[in-house]
Amino acid sequence: MQDFIQHIINGISLGSIYALIALGYTMVYGILKMINFAHSDVYMVGAFAAYYVARFFGIEANPGLPTLITLLVASMVVCSLLGLAIERLAYRPLRSSPKLNILITAIGVSLFLEYGGQVVFGADPKVFPEVMKDFVLFNIGSVELKSFDVTVLVVSLIAMLGLQFLIHKTKIGKAMRAVSSNASVASLLGMNPDRIIAFTFIVGSALAGVGSVLVGMKYPKIDPLMGMMIGLKAFVAAVLGGIGNVGGAVLGALIMGLSEEMVVAYISSTYRDALAFGILIVILIFKPAGLLGKYTVEKV
Amino acid sequence: MKRLLLALVLVLPLLTSCTKKENEIVIGEYDSLTGSDATFGLSTNKGVRLAIDEINAAGGVKGKKITVITLDDQGKNEEAASATTRLITQNNVVAILGGVASGRSKAAAPIAQSHKVPFVSPASTNPDVTKIGDYVFRVCFIDPFQGLVMAKFASENLKLKKVAILRDVKNDYSVGLADVFNEEFKKRGGEIVADLSYQAGDIDFKAQLTQIRSKNPDGIYVPGYYTEVGLIAQQARQLGLKVPMMGGDGWDSDKLYEIGKDAINGNYYSNHYTTESTDPVVTEFIKKFKAKYNETPDALAALGYDAAKILVAAIERAPDLSGKAIRDELAKTKDFAGVTGKISLNENRDAVKSAVIIQVDKNNRKFVTTVNP
């Protein structure tokens, strides 16, 4: 029983990391109806940005809240700028091209960042600095709840609520929803879709930046290909929850984390990655719009 | 004029490579001098250079100087193969010092074998490498041996009764070590309470470790590479697992402690040699290496050094410089006092020698004991 509870804690903690990245996928999809495959590589660049900032200022020696905030800000700024640049240089010129062209461009940008990252940062793994001390919040028997796990979960829930607020209660959120439903009509009504799309990329990429620092804190090994698998799984989580739906992304991510943990614990770690794609296939067959997604009829 | 220049540029290297100097013996070497595991190749190369410089300073072999031609395989199998072909067909080398990685040796050694050029690998530990043919040798022990050594150490020195195994299923090296450990530890009356797996590249190991924790082992055997091992050690500590962890030479990197931090402290792994040895061969080697490169040699530098020395010793003993003559003498290598131990090559052309157990002590490698085969 104790093990089972520990597995649940581990699973939720893993899932909340997927959630932070899944939110970025879902946001961009929600507004542009495109999957930004480069998102997980923006996250990788964020981790390296934090790593180099920590090294440059030598703040790795004194872990604590100020260090965490500095690195979060650094990573968010770098990720936002990168997200903005990708949108401006790679996606905007293709805005009126077929969806497939944009999708392939996204994959190209992703590969560019992964292998460019190997050239710039080196292919060998780097060790992320110790940002904060991890400590036990409470334990029952051998079941322990650690501060990192709670931090990551709380941050992804705050991010989710913040996004909900942004989308449904603010003016720019209203504009985002308008652009999402019909960009050309929105522009006729005086909105600037380009600016709103750029804003979406900034917010989504900043979330990836937050995720990268939290992951670096928890799993202190970073390398240029670190975004690959985690990105795919976060993408599956977003589809599982209903892509374009903010709450769905978090729900999907938690389900992914938990089921992965249970598969490794009770069956075999070999199925860990197969599971993610198994879930994807099952969902696409039985509920293509995802758990919380709305089924929409394509107008032909 | 342009054409003439071009022709000259093309022909010049051919001319130089054709003029075989009578007073030198040419040995070929390929190594990963760039690429993702460049540190392995650079270390090996430093060891080889040191050995050859020493031999030349002492008058060379058969009255001739030795020249080593080193090519870079960039950490790629196909480059290793083409480098070997070039060394043999263009540079007419008498023997090849192979690379570190077993995969690259598997790509290059068949070429040496088919040209009947002796091939000596300093550090390819996969059992299949020397099965390629009778011209292929190695001066390191093979993977299964490390599993055996650690099983012996775990039951005799650490007196462990119940051990859990956590292996990297994607990695032949890790699977080989784990299988032998499993078999040998049971043979010695121990119990394997869990045999779980992970895959290189994973970052979360809590599910496996939670399961291991529920089995209450006295120790955990993790024969993987340092990046994952560091994370595993940290997460084990986070789950309150305080039993010793054990591994193989895949742990040997400064990164191990950087990633694992205090969680990796005090754990054990098997390795090829120790810098703490008081053997004069080792102390002399470390002194010379430090003087030349201003750094402490790692296990790969030591293996490179030994490989070059053993090859040159065989060339010295051989009646002529034909591949066959050198091969026959290499096969007779016995009780060679190397930096990485007393080396004898067995009938499979693998080195038979002792391994050392190292304990992680912050960023140092603390020598614990030597385990003989």
XYZ file of C-alpha atoms in Angstrom:
673
model
C 0.000 0.000 0.000
C 2.787 2.387 0.953
C 4.480 1.614 -2.333
C 1.288 2.291 -4.204
C 0.930 5.732 -2.618
C 4.579 6.414 -3.400
C 3.945 5.428 -7.021
C 1.021 7.854 -7.159
C 3.169 10.678 -5.793
C 5.941 9.874 -8.280
C 3.431 9.726 -11.120
C 1.802 13.047 -10.322
C 5.188 14.682 -10.004
C 6.228 13.357 -13.426
C 2.868 14.317 -14.893
C 3.090 17.888 -13.656
C 6.304 18.275 -15.651
C 4.581 17.029 -18.789
C 1.784 19.477 -17.990
C 4.039 22.531 -18.129
C 5.190 21.601 -21.609
C 1.793 20.356 -22.782
C 0.341 23.809 -22.005
C 2.650 25.329 -24.613
C 1.524 22.864 -27.291
C -2.107 23.379 -26.496
C -1.920 27.202 -26.538
C -0.294 27.418 -29.940
C -2.608 24.790 -31.334
C -5.623 26.547 -29.881
C -4.906 29.714 -31.774
C -3.017 28.660 -34.901
C -4.367 25.130 -35.363
C -0.793 23.977 -35.835
C 1.437 21.746 -33.760
C 4.589 23.599 -32.860
C 6.990 20.677 -32.759
C 9.836 23.059 -31.953
C 8.232 23.814 -28.586
C 10.138 21.086 -26.728
C 13.399 22.369 -28.176
C 12.627 25.879 -27.012
C 12.354 24.223 -23.614
C 15.818 22.664 -24.120
C 17.311 26.060 -25.007
C 15.683 27.464 -21.863
C 17.450 24.878 -19.738
C 20.796 25.797 -21.297
C 20.077 29.516 -20.889
C 19.518 28.987 -17.175
C 22.620 26.822 -16.984
C 24.870 29.444 -18.581
C 23.348 32.302 -16.577
C 23.975 30.364 -13.378
C 27.551 29.651 -14.427
C 28.204 33.198 -15.617
C 27.016 34.880 -12.451
C 28.347 32.101 -10.257
C 25.049 31.883 -8.431
C 25.103 28.110 -8.419
C 27.061 28.333 -5.177
C 24.149 29.752 -3.174
C 20.936 27.893 -3.830
C 17.721 29.509 -2.646
C 14.707 31.478 -3.729
C 16.589 34.443 -5.309
C 18.601 32.022 -7.443
C 15.459 30.230 -8.539
C 13.752 33.488 -9.508
C 16.800 34.782 -11.396
C 17.054 31.577 -13.394
C 13.324 31.444 -14.049
C 13.362 34.994 -15.394
C 16.476 34.363 -17.512
C 15.045 31.199 -18.985
C 11.626 32.766 -19.649
C 13.184 35.764 -21.404
C 15.408 33.634 -23.620
C 12.574 31.231 -24.455
C 10.156 34.070 -25.268
C 12.638 35.690 -27.600
C 13.374 32.379 -29.265
C 9.666 31.569 -29.595
C 9.073 34.973 -31.081
C 11.946 34.554 -33.521
C 10.721 31.130 -34.627
C 7.236 32.484 -35.185
C 8.500 35.524 -37.082
C 11.084 33.745 -39.240
C 9.679 30.281 -39.782
C 5.904 30.307 -39.351
C 4.682 33.775 -40.301
C 5.949 33.611 -43.910
C 3.950 30.402 -44.273
C 0.773 31.668 -42.652
C -1.260 31.303 -45.847
C 0.396 28.070 -46.988
C -1.220 24.667 -46.526
C -1.156 23.267 -42.978
C 1.205 20.500 -44.032
C 3.928 22.994 -45.007
C 3.816 24.598 -41.583
C 3.925 21.205 -39.881
C 6.999 20.177 -41.828
C 8.625 23.532 -41.106
C 7.980 22.949 -37.400
C 9.754 19.606 -37.584
C 12.607 21.296 -39.453
C 12.937 23.992 -36.793
C 12.903 21.301 -34.132
C 15.727 19.363 -35.792
C 17.632 22.592 -36.373
C 17.517 23.434 -32.676
C 18.408 19.899 -31.590
C 21.438 19.521 -33.806
C 22.400 23.187 -33.713
C 22.305 22.775 -29.944
C 24.807 19.941 -30.197
C 27.166 22.193 -32.107
C 26.794 25.180 -29.783
C 26.460 23.481 -26.390
C 28.341 20.252 -27.157
C 26.766 16.817 -27.314
C 27.815 15.683 -23.864
C 25.381 16.159 -20.982
C 25.801 19.137 -18.653
C 24.954 19.234 -14.994
C 22.259 21.716 -14.046
C 23.202 23.772 -10.986
C 21.541 23.134 -7.666
C 18.924 25.865 -7.605
C 17.152 25.019 -4.391
C 17.526 22.481 -1.657
C 15.063 19.625 -1.862
C 13.547 18.658 1.458
C 10.896 16.331 2.804
C 7.606 18.085 3.450
C 6.091 15.189 5.347
C 6.266 11.455 5.414
C 4.058 8.602 6.488
C 6.136 5.508 6.975
C 8.355 5.205 3.930
C 6.122 7.422 1.799
C 7.734 10.794 1.365
C 6.459 13.979 -0.169
C 9.305 16.183 -1.351
C 9.280 19.926 -1.828
C 10.328 19.698 -5.498
C 7.383 17.485 -6.389
C 4.952 19.893 -4.766
C 6.651 22.936 -6.331
C 6.343 21.536 -9.843
C 2.712 20.538 -9.355
C 1.792 23.902 -7.844
C 3.583 25.815 -10.601
C 1.816 23.898 -13.350
C -1.565 24.388 -11.676
C -0.883 28.130 -11.283
C 0.162 28.275 -14.937
C -3.041 26.523 -15.935
C -5.264 28.845 -13.884
C -3.326 31.883 -15.093
C -3.855 30.825 -18.676
C -7.560 30.237 -18.117
C -7.816 33.711 -16.628
C -5.812 35.225 -19.476
C -7.928 33.562 -22.149
C -11.361 34.081 -20.654
C -11.145 37.257 -18.584
C -8.784 39.644 -20.326
C -9.057 41.734 -23.438
C -6.128 40.111 -25.150
C -7.601 36.720 -24.260
C -10.806 37.710 -25.973
C -8.779 38.750 -29.006
C -6.956 35.427 -28.913
C -10.212 33.560 -28.933
C -11.448 35.704 -31.775
C -8.327 35.063 -33.857
C -8.591 31.401 -33.037
C -12.128 31.138 -34.317
C -11.542 33.205 -37.467
C -8.416 35.228 -38.044
C -9.549 37.104 -41.140
C -12.809 38.239 -39.607
C -10.943 39.259 -36.456
C -8.638 41.424 -38.521
C -11.631 43.008 -40.238
C -12.862 43.952 -36.783
C -9.654 45.849 -36.096
C -7.536 43.223 -34.390
C -4.011 42.506 -35.505
C -3.769 38.708 -35.752
C 0.009 38.769 -36.243
C 0.492 40.568 -32.982
C -1.853 38.263 -31.109
C -0.198 35.172 -32.527
C 3.208 36.551 -31.544
C 1.859 37.127 -28.041
C 0.673 33.516 -27.895
C 4.149 32.331 -28.814
C 5.678 34.534 -26.123
C 3.409 33.149 -23.407
C 3.768 29.548 -24.577
C 7.541 29.754 -24.809
C 7.820 31.455 -21.415
C 5.966 28.460 -19.962
C 8.530 26.185 -21.600
C 11.198 28.294 -19.872
C 9.545 27.755 -16.490
C 9.324 24.045 -17.220
C 12.975 23.794 -18.159
C 14.185 25.294 -14.880
C 11.889 23.092 -12.820
C 12.953 19.971 -14.694
C 16.611 20.949 -14.406
C 16.092 21.317 -10.677
C 14.562 17.875 -10.388
C 16.631 15.931 -12.936
C 19.966 17.801 -13.056
C 21.176 16.426 -16.387
C 20.637 18.539 -19.480
C 21.644 17.831 -23.068
C 20.633 19.148 -26.495
C 18.314 16.208 -27.160
C 16.531 16.428 -23.811
C 13.407 17.916 -25.412
C 12.774 15.034 -27.805
C 11.068 12.420 -25.669
C 9.565 14.746 -23.093
C 8.163 16.873 -25.932
C 6.541 13.898 -27.616
C 4.979 12.784 -24.366
C 3.725 16.262 -23.527
C 2.267 16.409 -27.025
C 0.479 13.115 -26.465
C -0.761 14.467 -23.131
C -2.150 17.549 -24.863
C -3.938 15.402 -27.459
C -5.210 13.090 -24.747
C -6.758 15.958 -22.815
C -8.124 17.570 -25.973
C -5.652 19.725 -27.828
C -6.445 23.404 -27.573
C -7.985 22.910 -24.142
C -5.904 24.276 -21.259
C -7.450 22.180 -18.493
C -7.306 19.160 -20.742
C -3.555 19.537 -21.193
C -2.995 19.344 -17.433
C -5.424 16.457 -17.029
C -3.848 14.565 -19.926
C -0.364 15.156 -18.537
C -1.282 13.842 -15.093
C -2.849 10.738 -16.635
C 0.279 10.221 -18.731
C 2.602 10.582 -15.738
C 0.566 8.248 -13.566
C 0.081 5.534 -16.168
C 3.750 5.643 -17.108
C 4.757 5.247 -13.475
C 2.361 2.343 -12.988
C 3.545 0.576 -16.126
C 7.170 0.808 -15.040
C 6.319 -0.237 -11.499
C 4.074 -3.165 -12.219
C 4.919 -4.328 -15.749
C 8.264 -3.294 -17.261
C 10.206 -0.143 -18.021
C 10.554 -1.320 -21.599
C 6.926 -0.364 -22.186
C 7.394 3.128 -20.790
C 7.619 4.925 -24.126
C 5.403 2.506 -25.998
C 2.615 3.313 -23.560
C 2.504 6.993 -24.494
C 1.933 6.191 -28.123
C -0.447 3.359 -27.291
C -2.579 5.875 -25.420
C -2.374 8.254 -28.361
C -3.624 5.612 -30.777
C -6.462 4.494 -28.504
C -7.601 8.078 -27.938
C -7.487 8.888 -31.628
C -9.640 5.854 -32.381
C -12.268 6.278 -29.693
C -12.322 9.961 -28.838
C -10.418 11.885 -31.480
C -11.148 15.227 -29.870
C -9.549 14.161 -26.584
C -11.045 13.795 -23.121
C -12.097 17.414 -22.654
C -12.021 18.460 -26.290
C -15.078 19.580 -28.163
C -15.898 17.688 -31.305
C -15.997 20.097 -34.197
C -17.327 19.536 -37.668
C -14.913 20.514 -40.396
C -16.595 22.722 -42.940
C -15.811 21.571 -46.425
C 48.885 27.270 -64.231
C 45.870 26.598 -62.063
C 45.630 23.097 -63.450
C 49.301 22.453 -62.799
C 48.915 23.575 -59.218
C 45.896 21.362 -58.773
C 47.769 18.416 -60.203
C 50.665 19.062 -57.868
C 48.362 19.286 -54.863
C 46.781 15.991 -55.803
C 50.022 14.199 -56.491
C 52.121 15.456 -53.598
C 50.484 13.408 -50.842
C 50.791 10.322 -53.009
C 54.500 10.953 -53.497
C 55.137 11.426 -49.817
C 53.165 8.377 -48.811
C 54.930 6.270 -51.388
C 58.404 7.160 -50.231
C 58.733 4.617 -47.499
C 61.602 5.524 -45.264
C 63.802 2.575 -44.491
C 64.685 3.629 -40.980
C 61.197 3.775 -39.501
C 58.392 1.438 -38.558
C 54.920 2.840 -39.123
C 52.043 1.957 -36.822
C 48.503 3.130 -37.530
C 46.057 4.362 -34.945
C 42.459 5.510 -35.260
C 40.613 7.145 -32.411
C 37.670 9.402 -31.652
C 39.539 12.702 -31.465
C 36.335 14.656 -32.098
C 32.682 13.771 -31.581
C 30.541 13.001 -28.590
C 32.997 10.698 -26.853
C 36.129 12.595 -27.819
C 37.512 12.483 -24.280
C 37.909 8.709 -24.603
C 39.896 9.018 -27.834
C 42.021 11.945 -26.710
C 43.022 10.129 -23.529
C 43.903 6.948 -25.381
C 45.933 8.892 -27.906
C 47.908 10.633 -25.155
C 48.742 7.264 -23.634
C 49.868 5.884 -27.001
C 52.040 8.943 -27.754
C 53.704 8.739 -24.376
C 54.581 5.078 -24.883
C 55.962 5.626 -28.391
C 58.015 8.673 -27.347
C 59.526 6.636 -24.560
C 60.422 3.785 -26.902
C 61.953 6.136 -29.492
C 63.936 7.970 -26.813
C 65.374 4.621 -25.773
C 66.601 3.934 -29.317
C 63.494 2.548 -30.996
C 62.954 -1.012 -32.139
C 65.298 -3.078 -34.287
C 67.391 0.064 -34.681
C 64.479 1.929 -36.227
C 62.272 4.739 -34.941
C 58.566 4.168 -34.608
C 56.112 6.553 -36.233
C 52.434 6.547 -35.341
C 49.906 7.860 -37.844
C 46.720 8.806 -36.034
C 43.425 9.264 -37.854
C 40.216 10.626 -36.372
C 37.113 8.434 -36.592
C 34.840 11.224 -35.283
C 33.110 8.671 -33.109
C 31.537 7.015 -36.159
C 31.724 3.362 -37.167
C 32.036 4.030 -40.882
C 34.860 6.523 -40.337
C 36.715 3.950 -38.248
C 36.418 1.484 -41.122
C 37.632 3.929 -43.764
C 40.468 5.151 -41.534
C 41.628 1.567 -41.122
C 41.504 0.950 -44.855
C 43.529 4.094 -45.480
C 46.134 3.204 -42.874
C 46.636 -0.222 -44.378
C 46.479 0.487 -48.103
C 48.030 3.965 -48.271
C 50.268 4.236 -45.233
C 51.365 0.590 -45.271
C 51.306 0.312 -41.508
C 52.643 -2.851 -39.895
C 49.908 -2.933 -37.253
C 46.854 -1.021 -36.074
C 46.008 0.320 -32.653
C 42.232 0.330 -32.609
C 39.783 2.613 -30.920
C 37.928 2.549 -27.673
C 34.319 1.785 -28.542
C 33.460 -1.837 -29.271
C 31.113 -0.894 -32.097
C 33.912 0.874 -33.958
C 36.277 -2.016 -33.415
C 33.667 -4.325 -34.876
C 33.574 -2.136 -37.981
C 37.336 -1.747 -38.360
C 38.805 -5.071 -37.222
C 37.404 -7.180 -40.110
C 39.380 -4.955 -42.519
C 42.608 -5.504 -40.605
C 41.805 -9.204 -40.432
C 41.277 -9.512 -44.186
C 44.573 -7.712 -44.897
C 46.297 -9.810 -42.234
C 47.439 -6.762 -40.289
C 47.565 -7.212 -36.495
C 44.924 -5.146 -34.697
C 45.176 -4.296 -30.994
C 42.284 -2.572 -29.246
C 43.100 -0.757 -26.024
C 39.616 -0.649 -24.546
C 36.918 -2.450 -26.561
C 35.391 -4.651 -23.887
C 32.577 -6.331 -25.844
C 33.210 -10.118 -25.980
C 32.522 -10.314 -29.734
C 35.367 -8.013 -30.781
C 38.171 -10.582 -30.727
C 35.925 -13.244 -32.242
C 36.349 -11.413 -35.550
C 39.572 -13.235 -36.281
C 43.020 -14.346 -35.203
C 44.641 -10.981 -35.971
C 42.460 -9.119 -33.472
C 43.678 -8.592 -29.901
C 42.779 -6.462 -26.913
C 44.601 -5.465 -23.751
C 41.527 -4.873 -21.575
C 39.363 -7.436 -19.840
C 35.953 -8.273 -21.319
C 32.545 -7.144 -20.028
C 31.422 -10.335 -18.288
C 34.570 -10.285 -16.185
C 33.512 -7.062 -14.471
C 30.192 -8.603 -13.455
C 32.092 -11.515 -11.969
C 34.488 -9.247 -10.126
C 31.696 -7.201 -8.580
C 29.724 -10.292 -7.545
C 32.825 -11.581 -5.795
C 33.442 -8.241 -4.119
C 29.801 -7.870 -3.063
C 29.629 -11.244 -1.377
C 33.169 -11.544 -0.006
C 34.113 -7.984 0.933
C 30.801 -6.219 1.470
C 29.139 -9.410 2.755
C 25.878 -8.584 1.002
C 23.102 -11.168 1.003
C 20.277 -9.580 -0.987
C 21.055 -7.432 -4.010
C 18.799 -5.718 -6.531
C 19.913 -5.187 -10.139
C 18.974 -2.162 -12.227
C 20.219 -2.560 -15.784
C 20.144 -0.489 -18.957
C 18.309 -2.802 -21.375
C 19.345 -0.791 -24.412
C 23.037 -1.252 -23.700
C 24.811 -4.569 -24.441
C 27.522 -3.621 -22.010
C 25.118 -3.144 -19.113
C 23.137 -6.293 -19.924
C 26.357 -8.336 -20.137
C 27.574 -7.156 -16.751
C 24.177 -7.614 -15.116
C 23.719 -11.167 -16.444
C 27.074 -12.333 -15.186
C 26.615 -10.601 -11.844
C 23.207 -12.226 -11.439
C 24.545 -15.718 -12.126
C 27.732 -15.354 -10.108
C 26.114 -13.721 -7.084
C 23.551 -16.530 -6.828
C 26.344 -19.087 -7.169
C 27.967 -17.546 -4.125
C 24.807 -18.049 -2.090
C 23.397 -14.558 -2.491
C 19.883 -13.657 -3.507
C 18.806 -11.341 -6.323
C 15.644 -9.756 -4.931
C 14.803 -7.686 -8.010
C 16.123 -7.440 -11.552
C 14.693 -4.291 -13.121
C 15.575 -2.253 -16.141
C 15.731 1.265 -17.512
C 16.746 2.734 -20.842
C 19.596 5.108 -21.599
C 18.124 8.590 -21.874
C 15.498 8.093 -19.144
C 15.529 10.719 -16.436
C 12.987 9.335 -14.008
C 13.790 6.103 -12.178
C 11.504 6.467 -9.173
C 9.139 3.680 -10.178
C 11.934 1.109 -10.311
C 13.558 2.431 -7.149
C 10.295 2.417 -5.199
C 9.896 -1.212 -6.169
C 13.467 -1.982 -5.165
C 12.910 -0.252 -1.833
C 9.980 -2.549 -1.067
C 12.302 -5.581 -1.435
C 14.759 -4.292 1.201
C 18.021 -5.186 -0.564
C 21.480 -4.786 1.051
C 22.868 -3.332 -2.173
C 22.003 -2.307 -5.731
C 24.015 -3.240 -8.818
C 23.706 -0.572 -11.558
C 26.152 -1.382 -14.363
C 25.242 1.628 -16.528
C 26.911 4.814 -17.724
C 27.651 7.723 -15.448
C 24.881 10.099 -16.584
C 22.018 7.806 -15.654
C 23.841 6.362 -12.660
C 24.206 9.858 -11.188
C 20.477 10.485 -11.477
C 19.637 7.015 -10.156
C 21.826 7.591 -7.094
C 20.122 10.906 -6.379
C 16.619 9.552 -6.740
C 17.469 6.484 -4.656
C 18.631 8.791 -1.887
C 15.460 10.861 -2.256
C 13.401 7.730 -1.721
C 15.406 6.922 1.383
C 17.402 4.025 -0.089
C 20.736 4.158 1.696
C 22.279 0.824 0.709
C 25.537 0.826 -1.300
C 25.383 0.957 -5.070
C 27.844 -0.875 -7.339
C 28.766 -0.579 -11.000
C 31.382 -1.036 -13.705
C 33.888 1.102 -15.589
C 31.005 2.982 -17.256
C 30.961 5.001 -14.022
C 34.482 6.315 -14.557
C 33.963 10.022 -15.246
C 34.199 13.259 -13.326
C 30.605 13.891 -14.387
C 29.462 11.035 -12.150
C 29.990 13.052 -9.010
C 28.783 16.291 -10.602
C 25.414 14.715 -11.396
C 25.103 12.388 -8.427
C 26.578 14.800 -5.870
C 26.662 13.419 -2.322
C 24.251 10.642 -3.220
C 26.977 8.861 -5.216
C 29.567 9.159 -2.468
C 30.863 5.927 -0.986
C 29.603 3.697 -3.790
C 31.784 1.159 -5.599
C 32.688 0.332 -9.187
C 35.138 -1.923 -10.968
C 37.806 -0.347 -13.140
C 40.987 -1.072 -15.078
C 43.569 0.590 -12.877
C 43.997 2.953 -9.955
C 46.164 6.038 -9.696
C 46.749 5.129 -6.051
C 48.717 2.007 -6.897
C 52.202 1.794 -5.411
C 53.424 -0.448 -8.223
C 56.523 1.295 -9.674
C 55.232 0.739 -13.233
C 52.129 2.759 -12.371
C 53.820 5.519 -10.375
C 56.412 5.959 -13.104
C 53.671 6.149 -15.756
C 51.687 8.735 -13.799
C 54.801 10.826 -13.210
C 55.739 10.855 -16.893
C 52.169 11.473 -18.004
C 51.809 14.425 -15.665
C 55.135 15.839 -16.823
C 54.081 15.632 -20.468
C 50.392 16.601 -20.346
C 49.999 18.226 -16.935
C 46.997 16.062 -16.004
C 46.285 12.797 -14.203
C 45.884 9.897 -16.629
C 42.527 8.114 -16.593
C 41.986 4.427 -17.283
C 41.838 4.968 -21.045
C 45.199 6.714 -21.160
C 46.653 3.796 -19.220
C 45.097 1.275 -21.610
C 46.378 3.197 -24.639
C 49.848 3.181 -23.125
C 49.718 -0.550 -22.426
C 48.361 -1.369 -25.894
C 51.220 0.511 -27.577
C 53.833 -1.073 -25.317
C 52.561 -4.605 -25.874
C 52.407 -4.113 -29.632
C 55.939 -2.712 -29.787
C 57.243 -5.524 -27.608
C 55.775 -8.014 -30.080
C 57.339 -6.150 -33.019
C 60.689 -6.253 -31.243
C 60.463 -10.007 -30.713
C 59.193 -10.766 -34.237
C 61.815 -12.089 -36.671
C 60.559 -9.763 -39.422
C 57.931 -7.063 -39.917
C 55.336 -9.205 -41.665
C 51.811 -9.244 -40.270
C 52.058 -12.945 -39.559
C 55.286 -12.659 -37.574
C 53.972 -9.801 -35.424
C 50.664 -11.577 -34.891
C 52.374 -14.730 -33.693
C 54.453 -12.793 -31.204
C 51.438 -10.809 -29.958
C 49.648 -14.060 -29.271
C 52.563 -15.127 -27.073
C 52.268 -12.075 -24.797
C 52.522 -13.336 -21.257
C 52.868 -11.639 -17.867
C 53.529 -8.264 -19.436
C 53.936 -5.758 -16.613
C 51.542 -3.054 -17.735
C 50.081 -0.051 -15.983
C 46.690 -1.764 -15.912
C 48.079 -4.936 -14.371
C 49.961 -8.064 -15.386
C 48.699 -8.775 -18.863
C 48.610 -12.192 -20.535
C 46.666 -12.810 -23.705
C 44.649 -16.022 -23.683
C 43.740 -18.292 -26.590
C 40.866 -15.939 -27.479
C 43.356 -13.028 -27.702
C 41.707 -11.331 -24.709
C 43.735 -9.958 -21.836
C 43.568 -11.911 -18.623
C 44.262 -9.614 -15.716
C 42.977 -8.302 -12.469
C 40.430 -5.550 -11.976
C 40.393 -2.966 -9.230
C 37.479 -1.829 -7.125
C 37.181 1.920 -6.737
C 35.116 3.754 -4.178
C 33.679 7.149 -5.084
C 35.093 9.666 -2.645
C 33.831 13.075 -3.752
C 35.669 13.732 -7.007
C 38.404 11.247 -6.159
C 38.654 7.607 -7.002
C 39.594 5.768 -3.838
C 41.281 2.414 -4.368
C 39.630 -0.332 -2.336
C 41.003 -3.644 -3.485
C 42.268 -5.660 -6.424
C 40.231 -8.643 -7.557
C 41.972 -11.361 -9.515
C 40.280 -13.449 -12.197
